[in-house]
Short mmCIF file of C-alpha atoms in Angstrom, two decimals:
data_model
loop_
_atom_site.label_atom_id
_atom_site.label_comp_id
_atom_site.label_asym_id
_atom_site.label_seq_id
_atom_site.Cartn_x
_atom_site.Cartn_y
_atom_site.Cartn_z
CA UNK A 1455 -53.91 22.29 20.09
CA UNK A 1456 -55.77 21.47 23.28
CA UNK A 1457 -58.48 23.84 24.41
CA UNK A 1458 -57.81 23.00 28.05
CA UNK A 1459 -60.17 22.54 30.97
CA UNK A 1460 -62.67 25.35 31.48
CA UNK A 1461 -62.60 24.55 35.19
CA UNK A 1462 -59.07 25.98 35.30
CA UNK A 1463 -59.24 29.80 35.25
CA UNK A 1464 -55.65 30.86 35.96
CA UNK A 1465 -54.59 30.01 32.40
CA UNK A 1466 -57.41 30.22 29.84
CA UNK A 1467 -56.04 27.86 27.20
CA UNK A 1468 -59.28 27.98 25.25
CA UNK A 1469 -59.01 31.76 24.90
CA UNK A 1470 -55.34 31.53 24.01
CA UNK A 1471 -56.06 29.00 21.26
CA UNK A 1472 -58.89 31.13 19.90
CA UNK A 1473 -56.66 34.22 19.98
CA UNK A 1474 -53.92 32.33 18.09
CA UNK A 1475 -56.37 31.25 15.39
CA UNK A 1476 -57.80 34.76 15.12
CA UNK A 1477 -54.33 36.28 14.75
CA UNK A 1478 -53.48 33.86 11.93
CA UNK A 1479 -56.73 34.67 10.13
CA UNK A 1480 -56.20 38.40 10.57
CA UNK A 1481 -52.65 38.11 9.20
CA UNK A 1482 -53.79 36.19 6.12
CA UNK A 1483 -56.66 38.61 5.58
CA UNK A 1484 -54.27 41.57 5.81
CA UNK A 1485 -51.97 39.92 3.25
CA UNK A 1486 -54.90 39.43 0.91
CA UNK A 1487 -55.97 43.05 1.32
CA UNK A 1488 -52.42 44.16 0.49
CA UNK A 1489 -52.41 41.99 -2.64
CA UNK A 1490 -55.76 43.41 -3.72
CA UNK A 1491 -54.61 46.99 -3.13
CA UNK A 1492 -51.30 46.60 -4.99
CA UNK A 1493 -52.44 44.09 -7.58
CA UNK A 1494 -49.37 41.98 -6.80
CA UNK A 1495 -49.18 38.43 -5.51
CA UNK A 1496 -45.58 39.03 -4.41
CA UNK A 1497 -45.07 42.26 -2.47
CA UNK A 1498 -41.99 41.24 -0.50
CA UNK A 1499 -39.38 38.53 -0.66
CA UNK A 1500 -41.02 36.39 2.07
CA UNK A 1501 -44.15 36.01 -0.09
CA UNK A 1502 -42.17 33.97 -2.64
CA UNK A 1503 -38.39 34.34 -2.46
CA UNK A 1504 -37.66 32.69 -5.81
CA UNK A 1505 -40.52 34.45 -7.55
CA UNK A 1506 -39.47 37.80 -6.07
CA UNK A 1507 -35.93 37.35 -7.40
CA UNK A 1508 -37.12 36.39 -10.89
CA UNK A 1509 -39.66 39.21 -11.03
CA UNK A 1510 -37.03 41.75 -9.95
CA UNK A 1511 -34.68 40.63 -12.72
CA UNK A 1512 -37.50 40.81 -15.25
CA UNK A 1513 -38.39 44.31 -14.05
CA UNK A 1514 -34.79 45.40 -14.59
CA UNK A 1515 -34.76 43.90 -18.07
CA UNK A 1516 -38.09 45.49 -18.98
CA UNK A 1517 -36.85 48.91 -17.82
CA UNK A 1518 -33.76 48.51 -20.02
CA UNK A 1519 -35.82 47.39 -23.03
CA UNK A 1520 -38.25 50.28 -22.65
CA UNK A 1521 -35.40 52.79 -22.49
CA UNK A 1522 -33.82 51.13 -25.52
CA UNK A 1523 -37.11 51.68 -27.34
CA UNK A 1524 -36.91 55.38 -26.53
CA UNK A 1525 -33.25 55.41 -27.62
CA UNK A 1526 -34.19 53.90 -30.97
CA UNK A 1527 -36.94 56.49 -31.36
CA UNK A 1528 -34.44 59.27 -30.68
CA UNK A 1529 -31.98 57.72 -33.13
CA UNK A 1530 -34.65 57.62 -35.85
CA UNK A 1531 -35.52 61.26 -35.14
CA UNK A 1532 -31.83 62.11 -35.42
CA UNK A 1533 -31.57 60.41 -38.81
CA UNK A 1534 -34.83 62.03 -39.93
CA UNK A 1535 -33.27 65.44 -39.28
CA UNK A 1536 -30.14 64.44 -41.17
CA UNK A 1537 -32.22 63.16 -44.08
CA UNK A 1538 -34.14 66.43 -44.19
CA UNK A 1539 -30.86 68.33 -44.41
CA UNK A 1540 -29.62 66.13 -47.25
CA UNK A 1541 -32.91 66.57 -49.08
CA UNK A 1542 -32.40 70.34 -48.93
CA UNK A 1543 -28.89 69.92 -50.32
CA UNK A 1544 -30.19 67.74 -53.11
CA UNK A 1545 -32.62 70.52 -54.08
CA UNK A 1546 -29.70 72.94 -54.23
CA UNK A 1547 -27.69 70.54 -56.39
CA UNK A 1548 -30.59 70.09 -58.79
CA UNK A 1549 -30.88 73.86 -59.14
CA UNK A 1550 -27.12 74.20 -59.65
CA UNK A 1551 -27.30 71.51 -62.32
CA UNK A 1552 -30.08 73.39 -64.09
CA UNK A 1553 -28.19 76.70 -64.04
CA UNK A 1554 -24.90 75.08 -65.10
CA UNK A 1555 -26.70 73.41 -68.01
CA UNK A 1556 -28.23 76.74 -68.99
CA UNK A 1557 -24.88 78.55 -68.80
CA UNK A 1558 -23.13 75.86 -70.87
CA UNK A 1559 -25.28 76.78 -73.87
CA UNK A 1560 -23.86 79.26 -76.40
CA UNK A 1561 -27.21 81.01 -76.71
CA UNK A 1562 -26.16 83.04 -73.65
CA UNK A 1563 -23.76 85.93 -73.68
CA UNK A 1564 -20.96 86.79 -71.27
CA UNK A 1565 -23.14 89.01 -69.12
CA UNK A 1566 -25.82 86.37 -68.67
CA UNK A 1567 -23.22 83.74 -67.81
CA UNK A 1568 -21.79 86.14 -65.25
CA UNK A 1569 -25.18 86.32 -63.58
CA UNK A 1570 -25.45 82.54 -63.51
CA UNK A 1571 -21.92 82.25 -62.09
CA UNK A 1572 -22.91 84.53 -59.22
CA UNK A 1573 -26.11 82.56 -58.64
CA UNK A 1574 -24.31 79.20 -58.58
CA UNK A 1575 -21.68 80.49 -56.15
CA UNK A 1576 -24.46 81.87 -53.91
CA UNK A 1577 -26.19 78.50 -53.95
CA UNK A 1578 -22.97 76.80 -52.90
CA UNK A 1579 -22.78 79.08 -49.85
CA UNK A 1580 -26.10 77.67 -48.70
CA UNK A 1581 -24.57 74.19 -48.61
CA UNK A 1582 -22.36 75.00 -45.63
CA UNK A 1583 -25.15 76.93 -43.92
CA UNK A 1584 -27.43 73.92 -44.10
CA UNK A 1585 -24.61 71.67 -42.88
CA UNK A 1586 -24.01 73.98 -39.90
CA UNK A 1587 -27.70 74.22 -39.02
CA UNK A 1588 -28.51 70.52 -39.26
CA UNK A 1589 -27.86 69.46 -35.67
CA UNK A 1590 -29.42 67.33 -32.96
CA UNK A 1591 -28.73 68.18 -29.32
CA UNK A 1592 -25.63 70.08 -30.38
CA UNK A 1593 -24.29 67.28 -32.60
CA UNK A 1594 -23.56 68.33 -36.19
CA UNK A 1595 -25.09 65.67 -38.43
CA UNK A 1596 -23.71 66.70 -41.83
CA UNK A 1597 -20.09 67.27 -40.94
CA UNK A 1598 -18.87 63.68 -40.96
CA UNK A 1599 -20.83 62.46 -37.94
CA UNK A 1600 -19.97 59.11 -36.40
CA UNK A 1601 -22.73 57.99 -34.03
CA UNK A 1602 -23.27 55.02 -31.72
CA UNK A 1603 -26.75 54.23 -30.43
CA UNK A 1604 -27.64 51.99 -27.47
CA UNK A 1605 -30.43 49.92 -29.00
CA UNK A 1606 -30.80 47.18 -26.39
CA UNK A 1607 -30.52 46.47 -22.68
CA UNK A 1608 -27.21 44.63 -23.00
CA UNK A 1609 -23.78 46.25 -23.12
CA UNK A 1610 -23.17 44.90 -26.62
CA UNK A 1611 -26.54 46.01 -28.04
CA UNK A 1612 -25.30 49.02 -29.99
CA UNK A 1613 -25.59 50.29 -33.54
CA UNK A 1614 -22.99 52.49 -35.20
CA UNK A 1615 -23.97 54.97 -37.91
CA UNK A 1616 -21.64 57.06 -40.04
CA UNK A 1617 -22.89 60.05 -42.03
CA UNK A 1618 -20.60 61.43 -44.72
CA UNK A 1619 -19.69 65.11 -44.62
CA UNK A 1620 -21.70 67.25 -47.00
CA UNK A 1621 -19.84 70.54 -46.76
CA UNK A 1622 -18.89 72.24 -49.99
CA UNK A 1623 -15.18 71.42 -49.62
CA UNK A 1624 -16.07 67.72 -49.37
CA UNK A 1625 -18.59 67.67 -52.22
CA UNK A 1626 -16.58 69.62 -54.78
CA UNK A 1627 -13.06 69.36 -56.13
CA UNK A 1628 -10.84 71.93 -57.87
CA UNK A 1629 -9.12 69.20 -59.90
CA UNK A 1630 -11.50 69.46 -62.87
CA UNK A 1631 -10.63 73.08 -63.57
CA UNK A 1632 -14.16 74.47 -63.31
CA UNK A 1633 -13.68 75.50 -59.66
CA UNK A 1634 -10.81 77.76 -58.67
CA UNK A 1635 -11.36 77.54 -54.91
CA UNK A 1636 -13.50 75.76 -52.35
CA UNK A 1637 -13.89 77.79 -49.19
CA UNK A 1638 -14.78 75.81 -46.07
CA UNK A 1639 -17.14 78.62 -45.04
CA UNK A 1640 -18.27 80.32 -48.24
CA UNK A 1641 -18.77 77.55 -50.77
CA UNK A 1642 -17.11 77.42 -54.19
CA UNK A 1643 -15.64 79.99 -56.56
CA UNK A 1644 -15.84 79.26 -60.30
CA UNK A 1645 -12.74 79.73 -62.43
CA UNK A 1646 -14.57 82.02 -64.84
CA UNK A 1647 -17.91 82.45 -66.60
CA UNK A 1648 -17.08 80.71 -69.88
CA UNK A 1649 -19.16 78.00 -71.52
CA UNK A 1650 -16.36 75.46 -71.00
CA UNK A 1651 -16.24 76.14 -67.25
CA UNK A 1652 -19.97 75.50 -66.88
CA UNK A 1653 -19.75 72.40 -69.05
CA UNK A 1654 -17.02 71.01 -66.81
CA UNK A 1655 -18.97 72.06 -63.71
CA UNK A 1656 -21.77 69.73 -64.77
CA UNK A 1657 -19.49 66.77 -63.99
CA UNK A 1658 -18.68 68.21 -60.56
CA UNK A 1659 -22.36 68.63 -59.76
CA UNK A 1660 -23.18 65.11 -60.96
CA UNK A 1661 -20.47 63.71 -58.69
CA UNK A 1662 -21.83 65.71 -55.74
CA UNK A 1663 -25.36 64.47 -56.47
CA UNK A 1664 -24.11 60.87 -56.55
CA UNK A 1665 -22.37 61.41 -53.21
CA UNK A 1666 -25.52 62.83 -51.63
CA UNK A 1667 -27.69 60.07 -53.09
CA UNK A 1668 -25.35 57.43 -51.67
CA UNK A 1669 -25.44 59.06 -48.23
CA UNK A 1670 -29.24 59.35 -48.23
CA UNK A 1671 -29.49 55.72 -49.33
CA UNK A 1672 -27.34 54.64 -46.36
CA UNK A 1673 -29.47 56.75 -44.01
CA UNK A 1674 -32.53 54.94 -45.34
CA UNK A 1675 -30.88 51.57 -44.70
CA UNK A 1676 -30.01 52.62 -41.13
CA UNK A 1677 -33.54 53.91 -40.52
CA UNK A 1678 -35.01 50.63 -41.70
CA UNK A 1679 -32.64 48.71 -39.43
CA UNK A 1680 -33.72 50.85 -36.47
CA UNK A 1681 -37.40 50.30 -37.31
CA UNK A 1682 -36.86 46.54 -37.24
CA UNK A 1683 -35.02 46.84 -33.92
CA UNK A 1684 -37.85 48.98 -32.54
CA UNK A 1685 -40.40 46.30 -33.43
CA UNK A 1686 -38.25 43.58 -31.85
CA UNK A 1687 -37.89 45.63 -28.68
CA UNK A 1688 -41.64 46.11 -28.50
CA UNK A 1689 -42.18 42.36 -28.74
CA UNK A 1690 -39.48 41.74 -26.13
CA UNK A 1691 -41.12 44.20 -23.70
CA UNK A 1692 -44.47 42.47 -24.17
CA UNK A 1693 -43.01 38.99 -23.68
CA UNK A 1694 -41.05 39.91 -20.55
CA UNK A 1695 -43.99 41.83 -19.10
CA UNK A 1696 -46.21 38.78 -19.61
CA UNK A 1697 -43.63 36.57 -17.87
CA UNK A 1698 -43.39 38.96 -14.93
CA UNK A 1699 -47.17 39.19 -14.72
CA UNK A 1700 -47.56 35.42 -14.47
CA UNK A 1701 -45.07 35.36 -11.59
CA UNK A 1702 -45.86 38.54 -9.67
CA UNK A 1703 -49.38 39.73 -10.41
CA UNK A 1704 -52.30 38.80 -8.19
CA UNK A 1705 -55.25 36.62 -9.28
CA UNK A 1706 -58.03 38.94 -8.13
CA UNK A 1707 -60.83 36.38 -8.38
CA UNK A 1708 -58.92 33.82 -6.34
CA UNK A 1709 -57.79 36.30 -3.67
CA UNK A 1710 -61.22 37.89 -3.34
CA UNK A 1711 -62.82 34.47 -2.92
CA UNK A 1712 -60.25 33.55 -0.28
CA UNK A 1713 -60.82 36.88 1.49
CA UNK A 1714 -64.54 36.20 1.77
CA UNK A 1715 -63.72 32.84 3.36
CA UNK A 1716 -61.22 34.52 5.72
CA UNK A 1717 -63.83 37.10 6.78
CA UNK A 1718 -66.27 34.32 7.70
CA UNK A 1719 -63.55 32.52 9.62
CA UNK A 1720 -62.59 35.82 11.30
CA UNK A 1721 -66.16 36.25 12.56
CA UNK A 1722 -66.23 32.65 13.76
CA UNK A 1723 -62.88 32.99 15.54
CA UNK A 1724 -63.97 36.24 17.16
CA UNK A 1725 -67.12 34.57 18.43
CA UNK A 1726 -65.10 31.61 19.74
CA UNK A 1727 -62.72 33.97 21.52
CA UNK A 1728 -65.59 35.81 23.15
CA UNK A 1729 -67.08 32.52 24.30
CA UNK A 1730 -63.72 31.32 25.59
CA UNK A 1731 -63.31 34.51 27.62
CA UNK A 1732 -66.68 34.06 29.26
CA UNK A 1733 -66.38 30.30 29.93
CA UNK A 1734 -64.36 30.64 33.19
CA UNK A 1735 -67.27 32.53 34.68
CA UNK A 1736 -69.03 29.17 34.91
CA UNK A 1737 -66.73 28.40 37.83
CA UNK A 1738 -68.65 30.97 39.84
CA UNK A 1739 -71.50 28.48 39.90
CA UNK A 1740 -69.42 26.18 42.05
CA UNK A 1741 -68.61 29.02 44.41
CA UNK A 1742 -72.24 30.09 44.62
CA UNK A 1743 -73.28 26.54 45.50
CA UNK A 1744 -70.99 26.69 48.55
#
Protein backbone atom coordinates (compact mmCIF):
# COMPACT_ATOMS: atom_id res chain seq x y z
CA UNK A 1 0.00 0.00 0.00
CA UNK A 2 1.37 3.40 -0.92
CA UNK A 3 2.12 5.82 1.88
CA UNK A 4 1.34 8.78 -0.37
CA UNK A 5 3.00 12.17 -0.68
CA UNK A 6 3.44 14.04 2.59
CA UNK A 7 3.13 17.27 0.63
CA UNK A 8 -0.57 16.47 0.14
CA UNK A 9 -2.47 17.24 3.36
CA UNK A 10 -6.13 16.88 2.33
CA UNK A 11 -5.89 13.09 2.39
CA UNK A 12 -3.21 11.72 4.74
CA UNK A 13 -2.57 8.37 3.09
CA UNK A 14 0.39 7.69 5.35
CA UNK A 15 -1.81 8.03 8.44
CA UNK A 16 -4.54 5.92 6.87
CA UNK A 17 -2.06 3.14 6.07
CA UNK A 18 -0.64 3.26 9.59
CA UNK A 19 -4.15 3.19 11.07
CA UNK A 20 -5.03 0.16 8.91
CA UNK A 21 -1.94 -1.71 10.09
CA UNK A 22 -2.60 -0.79 13.71
CA UNK A 23 -6.21 -2.00 13.49
CA UNK A 24 -5.08 -5.36 12.09
CA UNK A 25 -2.51 -5.76 14.86
CA UNK A 26 -5.04 -4.79 17.53
CA UNK A 27 -7.55 -7.30 16.14
CA UNK A 28 -5.01 -10.13 16.14
CA UNK A 29 -3.85 -9.18 19.63
CA UNK A 30 -7.45 -9.18 20.88
CA UNK A 31 -7.98 -12.64 19.36
CA UNK A 32 -4.87 -13.91 21.11
CA UNK A 33 -6.02 -12.45 24.43
CA UNK A 34 -9.38 -14.19 23.99
CA UNK A 35 -7.64 -17.51 23.29
CA UNK A 36 -5.46 -17.09 26.36
CA UNK A 37 -8.43 -16.22 28.56
CA UNK A 38 -10.60 -19.13 27.37
CA UNK A 39 -7.83 -21.62 26.73
CA UNK A 40 -9.37 -22.36 23.32
CA UNK A 41 -7.85 -21.95 19.89
CA UNK A 42 -11.34 -22.02 18.34
CA UNK A 43 -13.86 -19.78 20.08
CA UNK A 44 -16.20 -19.20 17.15
CA UNK A 45 -16.85 -20.76 13.79
CA UNK A 46 -14.86 -18.13 11.86
CA UNK A 47 -11.69 -19.13 13.72
CA UNK A 48 -11.74 -22.55 12.02
CA UNK A 49 -15.08 -23.60 10.53
CA UNK A 50 -14.17 -27.25 10.00
CA UNK A 51 -12.44 -27.54 13.36
CA UNK A 52 -15.39 -25.86 15.10
CA UNK A 53 -17.81 -28.37 13.57
CA UNK A 54 -15.67 -31.37 14.53
CA UNK A 55 -15.07 -30.08 18.06
CA UNK A 56 -18.80 -29.46 18.56
CA UNK A 57 -19.62 -33.03 17.52
CA UNK A 58 -16.93 -34.38 19.83
CA UNK A 59 -18.31 -32.27 22.69
CA UNK A 60 -21.75 -33.77 22.12
CA UNK A 61 -20.33 -37.28 22.08
CA UNK A 62 -18.28 -36.68 25.22
CA UNK A 63 -21.35 -35.35 27.05
CA UNK A 64 -23.27 -38.49 26.07
CA UNK A 65 -20.42 -40.79 27.13
CA UNK A 66 -20.04 -39.05 30.49
CA UNK A 67 -23.77 -39.36 31.18
CA UNK A 68 -23.62 -43.01 30.14
CA UNK A 69 -20.87 -43.46 32.73
CA UNK A 70 -23.18 -42.05 35.39
CA UNK A 71 -25.99 -44.29 34.11
CA UNK A 72 -23.79 -47.36 34.46
CA UNK A 73 -22.85 -46.27 37.98
CA UNK A 74 -26.53 -45.93 38.87
CA UNK A 75 -27.27 -49.33 37.32
CA UNK A 76 -24.52 -50.94 39.40
CA UNK A 77 -25.89 -49.27 42.53
CA UNK A 78 -29.34 -50.61 41.64
CA UNK A 79 -28.01 -54.15 41.29
CA UNK A 80 -26.00 -53.76 44.50
CA UNK A 81 -29.23 -53.02 46.35
CA UNK A 82 -30.92 -56.01 44.75
CA UNK A 83 -27.98 -58.24 45.67
CA UNK A 84 -28.14 -57.04 49.26
CA UNK A 85 -31.82 -57.98 49.38
CA UNK A 86 -31.13 -61.45 48.00
CA UNK A 87 -28.32 -61.93 50.50
CA UNK A 88 -30.80 -61.21 53.30
CA UNK A 89 -33.21 -63.76 51.82
CA UNK A 90 -30.44 -66.32 51.60
CA UNK A 91 -29.76 -65.84 55.32
CA UNK A 92 -33.44 -66.49 56.01
CA UNK A 93 -33.40 -69.62 53.87
CA UNK A 94 -30.33 -70.94 55.66
CA UNK A 95 -32.05 -70.42 59.01
CA UNK A 96 -35.23 -72.08 57.73
CA UNK A 97 -33.14 -75.02 56.53
CA UNK A 98 -31.55 -75.34 59.96
CA UNK A 99 -34.89 -75.28 61.78
CA UNK A 100 -36.53 -77.68 59.33
CA UNK A 101 -33.61 -80.08 59.79
CA UNK A 102 -33.96 -79.81 63.55
CA UNK A 103 -37.73 -80.40 63.43
CA UNK A 104 -37.34 -83.43 61.14
CA UNK A 105 -35.51 -85.28 63.91
CA UNK A 106 -37.54 -87.60 66.17
CA UNK A 107 -35.68 -86.40 69.24
CA UNK A 108 -38.19 -83.53 69.36
CA UNK A 109 -41.72 -83.79 70.64
CA UNK A 110 -44.93 -82.35 69.22
CA UNK A 111 -44.74 -79.20 71.30
CA UNK A 112 -41.19 -78.41 70.22
CA UNK A 113 -42.07 -79.01 66.58
CA UNK A 114 -45.01 -76.66 67.00
CA UNK A 115 -42.63 -73.95 68.13
CA UNK A 116 -40.39 -74.55 65.13
CA UNK A 117 -43.40 -74.49 62.79
CA UNK A 118 -44.34 -71.06 64.11
CA UNK A 119 -40.75 -69.83 63.77
CA UNK A 120 -40.44 -71.06 60.17
CA UNK A 121 -43.75 -69.45 59.18
CA UNK A 122 -42.62 -66.19 60.81
CA UNK A 123 -39.37 -66.31 58.86
CA UNK A 124 -41.30 -66.76 55.63
CA UNK A 125 -43.25 -63.57 56.36
CA UNK A 126 -39.97 -61.66 56.32
CA UNK A 127 -39.37 -62.79 52.75
CA UNK A 128 -42.17 -60.63 51.37
CA UNK A 129 -41.24 -57.74 53.64
CA UNK A 130 -37.71 -57.74 52.28
CA UNK A 131 -39.04 -58.01 48.72
CA UNK A 132 -41.33 -55.01 49.31
CA UNK A 133 -38.59 -52.90 50.90
CA UNK A 134 -35.88 -53.59 48.33
CA UNK A 135 -36.51 -50.72 45.92
CA UNK A 136 -34.58 -48.11 43.96
CA UNK A 137 -36.28 -44.84 43.07
CA UNK A 138 -39.65 -46.47 43.57
CA UNK A 139 -38.84 -49.53 41.44
CA UNK A 140 -39.34 -52.87 43.20
CA UNK A 141 -36.23 -54.95 42.50
CA UNK A 142 -37.29 -58.33 43.88
CA UNK A 143 -40.75 -58.62 42.38
CA UNK A 144 -39.81 -59.77 38.89
CA UNK A 145 -38.10 -56.57 37.75
CA UNK A 146 -37.29 -56.11 34.08
CA UNK A 147 -34.85 -53.22 33.60
CA UNK A 148 -33.24 -51.51 30.62
CA UNK A 149 -30.19 -49.30 31.13
CA UNK A 150 -28.80 -46.73 28.68
CA UNK A 151 -25.11 -47.60 28.80
CA UNK A 152 -23.81 -45.62 25.82
CA UNK A 153 -24.34 -42.44 23.83
CA UNK A 154 -26.02 -44.22 20.92
CA UNK A 155 -29.68 -45.16 20.71
CA UNK A 156 -28.81 -48.85 20.53
CA UNK A 157 -26.38 -48.81 23.47
CA UNK A 158 -28.65 -50.42 26.04
CA UNK A 159 -28.44 -53.34 28.44
CA UNK A 160 -31.46 -55.30 29.63
CA UNK A 161 -31.48 -56.97 33.04
CA UNK A 162 -34.14 -59.31 34.42
CA UNK A 163 -34.35 -60.11 38.13
CA UNK A 164 -36.48 -63.09 39.13
CA UNK A 165 -39.22 -62.58 41.70
CA UNK A 166 -38.28 -63.66 45.19
CA UNK A 167 -41.63 -63.41 46.95
CA UNK A 168 -42.73 -66.37 49.02
CA UNK A 169 -45.40 -67.44 46.52
CA UNK A 170 -42.73 -67.64 43.81
CA UNK A 171 -40.10 -69.42 45.91
CA UNK A 172 -42.33 -72.07 47.47
CA UNK A 173 -44.84 -74.56 46.10
CA UNK A 174 -47.73 -76.40 47.79
CA UNK A 175 -47.29 -79.38 45.47
CA UNK A 176 -44.93 -81.26 47.79
CA UNK A 177 -47.46 -81.48 50.61
CA UNK A 178 -45.36 -79.77 53.27
CA UNK A 179 -46.98 -76.37 52.63
CA UNK A 180 -50.74 -75.99 52.83
CA UNK A 181 -50.87 -72.39 51.60
CA UNK A 182 -48.62 -69.66 50.24
CA UNK A 183 -49.98 -66.21 50.99
CA UNK A 184 -48.76 -63.43 48.71
CA UNK A 185 -48.52 -61.13 51.73
CA UNK A 186 -47.92 -63.36 54.75
CA UNK A 187 -45.54 -66.07 53.58
CA UNK A 188 -46.21 -69.80 53.90
CA UNK A 189 -48.37 -71.97 56.14
CA UNK A 190 -47.11 -75.49 56.92
CA UNK A 191 -49.52 -78.40 56.63
CA UNK A 192 -48.80 -79.54 60.17
CA UNK A 193 -45.96 -79.95 62.66
CA UNK A 194 -45.10 -83.60 61.99
CA UNK A 195 -41.63 -84.94 61.29
CA UNK A 196 -42.66 -85.91 57.75
CA UNK A 197 -43.81 -82.37 56.96
CA UNK A 198 -40.48 -80.90 58.01
CA UNK A 199 -38.59 -83.59 56.13
CA UNK A 200 -40.49 -82.72 52.96
CA UNK A 201 -40.03 -79.00 53.65
CA UNK A 202 -36.28 -79.49 53.38
CA UNK A 203 -36.70 -80.13 49.65
CA UNK A 204 -38.78 -76.97 49.27
CA UNK A 205 -36.13 -74.91 51.03
CA UNK A 206 -33.33 -76.43 48.94
CA UNK A 207 -35.23 -75.53 45.76
CA UNK A 208 -35.74 -71.97 47.01
CA UNK A 209 -32.03 -71.69 47.86
CA UNK A 210 -31.10 -72.91 44.38
CA UNK A 211 -33.44 -70.31 42.86
CA UNK A 212 -31.91 -67.51 44.93
CA UNK A 213 -28.37 -68.67 44.17
CA UNK A 214 -29.13 -68.68 40.44
CA UNK A 215 -30.57 -65.16 40.63
CA UNK A 216 -27.60 -63.82 42.61
CA UNK A 217 -25.24 -65.47 40.13
CA UNK A 218 -26.98 -63.67 37.24
CA UNK A 219 -26.79 -60.37 39.12
CA UNK A 220 -23.06 -60.93 39.51
CA UNK A 221 -22.72 -61.56 35.77
CA UNK A 222 -24.66 -58.37 35.00
CA UNK A 223 -22.57 -56.36 37.47
CA UNK A 224 -19.37 -57.59 35.86
CA UNK A 225 -20.71 -56.69 32.42
CA UNK A 226 -21.53 -53.18 33.65
CA UNK A 227 -18.04 -52.82 35.18
CA UNK A 228 -16.47 -53.69 31.82
CA UNK A 229 -18.76 -51.19 30.08
CA UNK A 230 -17.85 -48.54 32.65
CA UNK A 231 -14.15 -49.03 31.93
CA UNK A 232 -14.74 -48.85 28.17
CA UNK A 233 -16.72 -45.65 28.59
CA UNK A 234 -13.93 -44.11 30.65
CA UNK A 235 -11.42 -44.90 27.91
CA UNK A 236 -13.79 -43.53 25.26
CA UNK A 237 -14.22 -40.25 27.18
CA UNK A 238 -10.45 -39.90 27.47
CA UNK A 239 -9.86 -40.63 23.78
CA UNK A 240 -12.55 -38.24 22.55
CA UNK A 241 -11.44 -35.52 24.98
CA UNK A 242 -7.87 -35.85 23.68
CA UNK A 243 -9.12 -35.56 20.08
CA UNK A 244 -11.15 -32.46 20.91
CA UNK A 245 -8.21 -30.94 22.76
CA UNK A 246 -5.90 -31.33 19.77
CA UNK A 247 -8.45 -29.54 17.58
CA UNK A 248 -9.87 -26.87 19.89
CA UNK A 249 -7.48 -26.13 22.74
CA UNK A 250 -4.99 -23.29 22.54
CA UNK A 251 -1.19 -23.72 22.49
CA UNK A 252 -0.37 -21.26 25.27
CA UNK A 253 3.36 -21.07 24.54
CA UNK A 254 2.79 -20.34 20.87
CA UNK A 255 0.03 -17.78 21.45
CA UNK A 256 1.93 -15.99 24.21
CA UNK A 257 5.02 -15.75 22.00
CA UNK A 258 2.91 -14.36 19.17
CA UNK A 259 1.25 -11.89 21.54
CA UNK A 260 4.63 -10.51 22.58
CA UNK A 261 5.47 -9.99 18.91
CA UNK A 262 2.08 -8.33 18.33
CA UNK A 263 2.63 -5.96 21.27
CA UNK A 264 5.97 -4.84 19.81
CA UNK A 265 4.34 -4.35 16.41
CA UNK A 266 1.47 -2.47 18.09
CA UNK A 267 3.93 -0.02 19.65
CA UNK A 268 5.72 0.39 16.32
CA UNK A 269 2.44 0.96 14.45
CA UNK A 270 1.29 3.47 17.05
CA UNK A 271 4.55 5.37 16.69
CA UNK A 272 4.24 5.30 12.89
CA UNK A 273 0.68 6.60 13.11
CA UNK A 274 1.74 9.44 15.38
CA UNK A 275 4.54 10.35 12.97
CA UNK A 276 2.17 10.16 10.00
CA UNK A 277 -0.26 12.52 11.72
CA UNK A 278 2.46 15.08 12.33
CA UNK A 279 4.11 14.85 8.88
CA UNK A 280 1.66 17.24 7.11
CA UNK A 281 2.77 19.97 9.48
CA UNK A 282 5.97 20.10 7.45
CA UNK A 283 3.96 21.86 4.76
CA UNK A 284 3.78 24.87 7.06
CA UNK A 285 7.46 25.39 6.30
CA UNK A 286 6.58 26.21 2.72
CA UNK A 287 3.96 28.67 3.86
CA UNK A 288 6.32 30.30 6.33
CA UNK A 289 8.92 30.76 3.59
CA UNK A 290 6.40 32.82 1.61
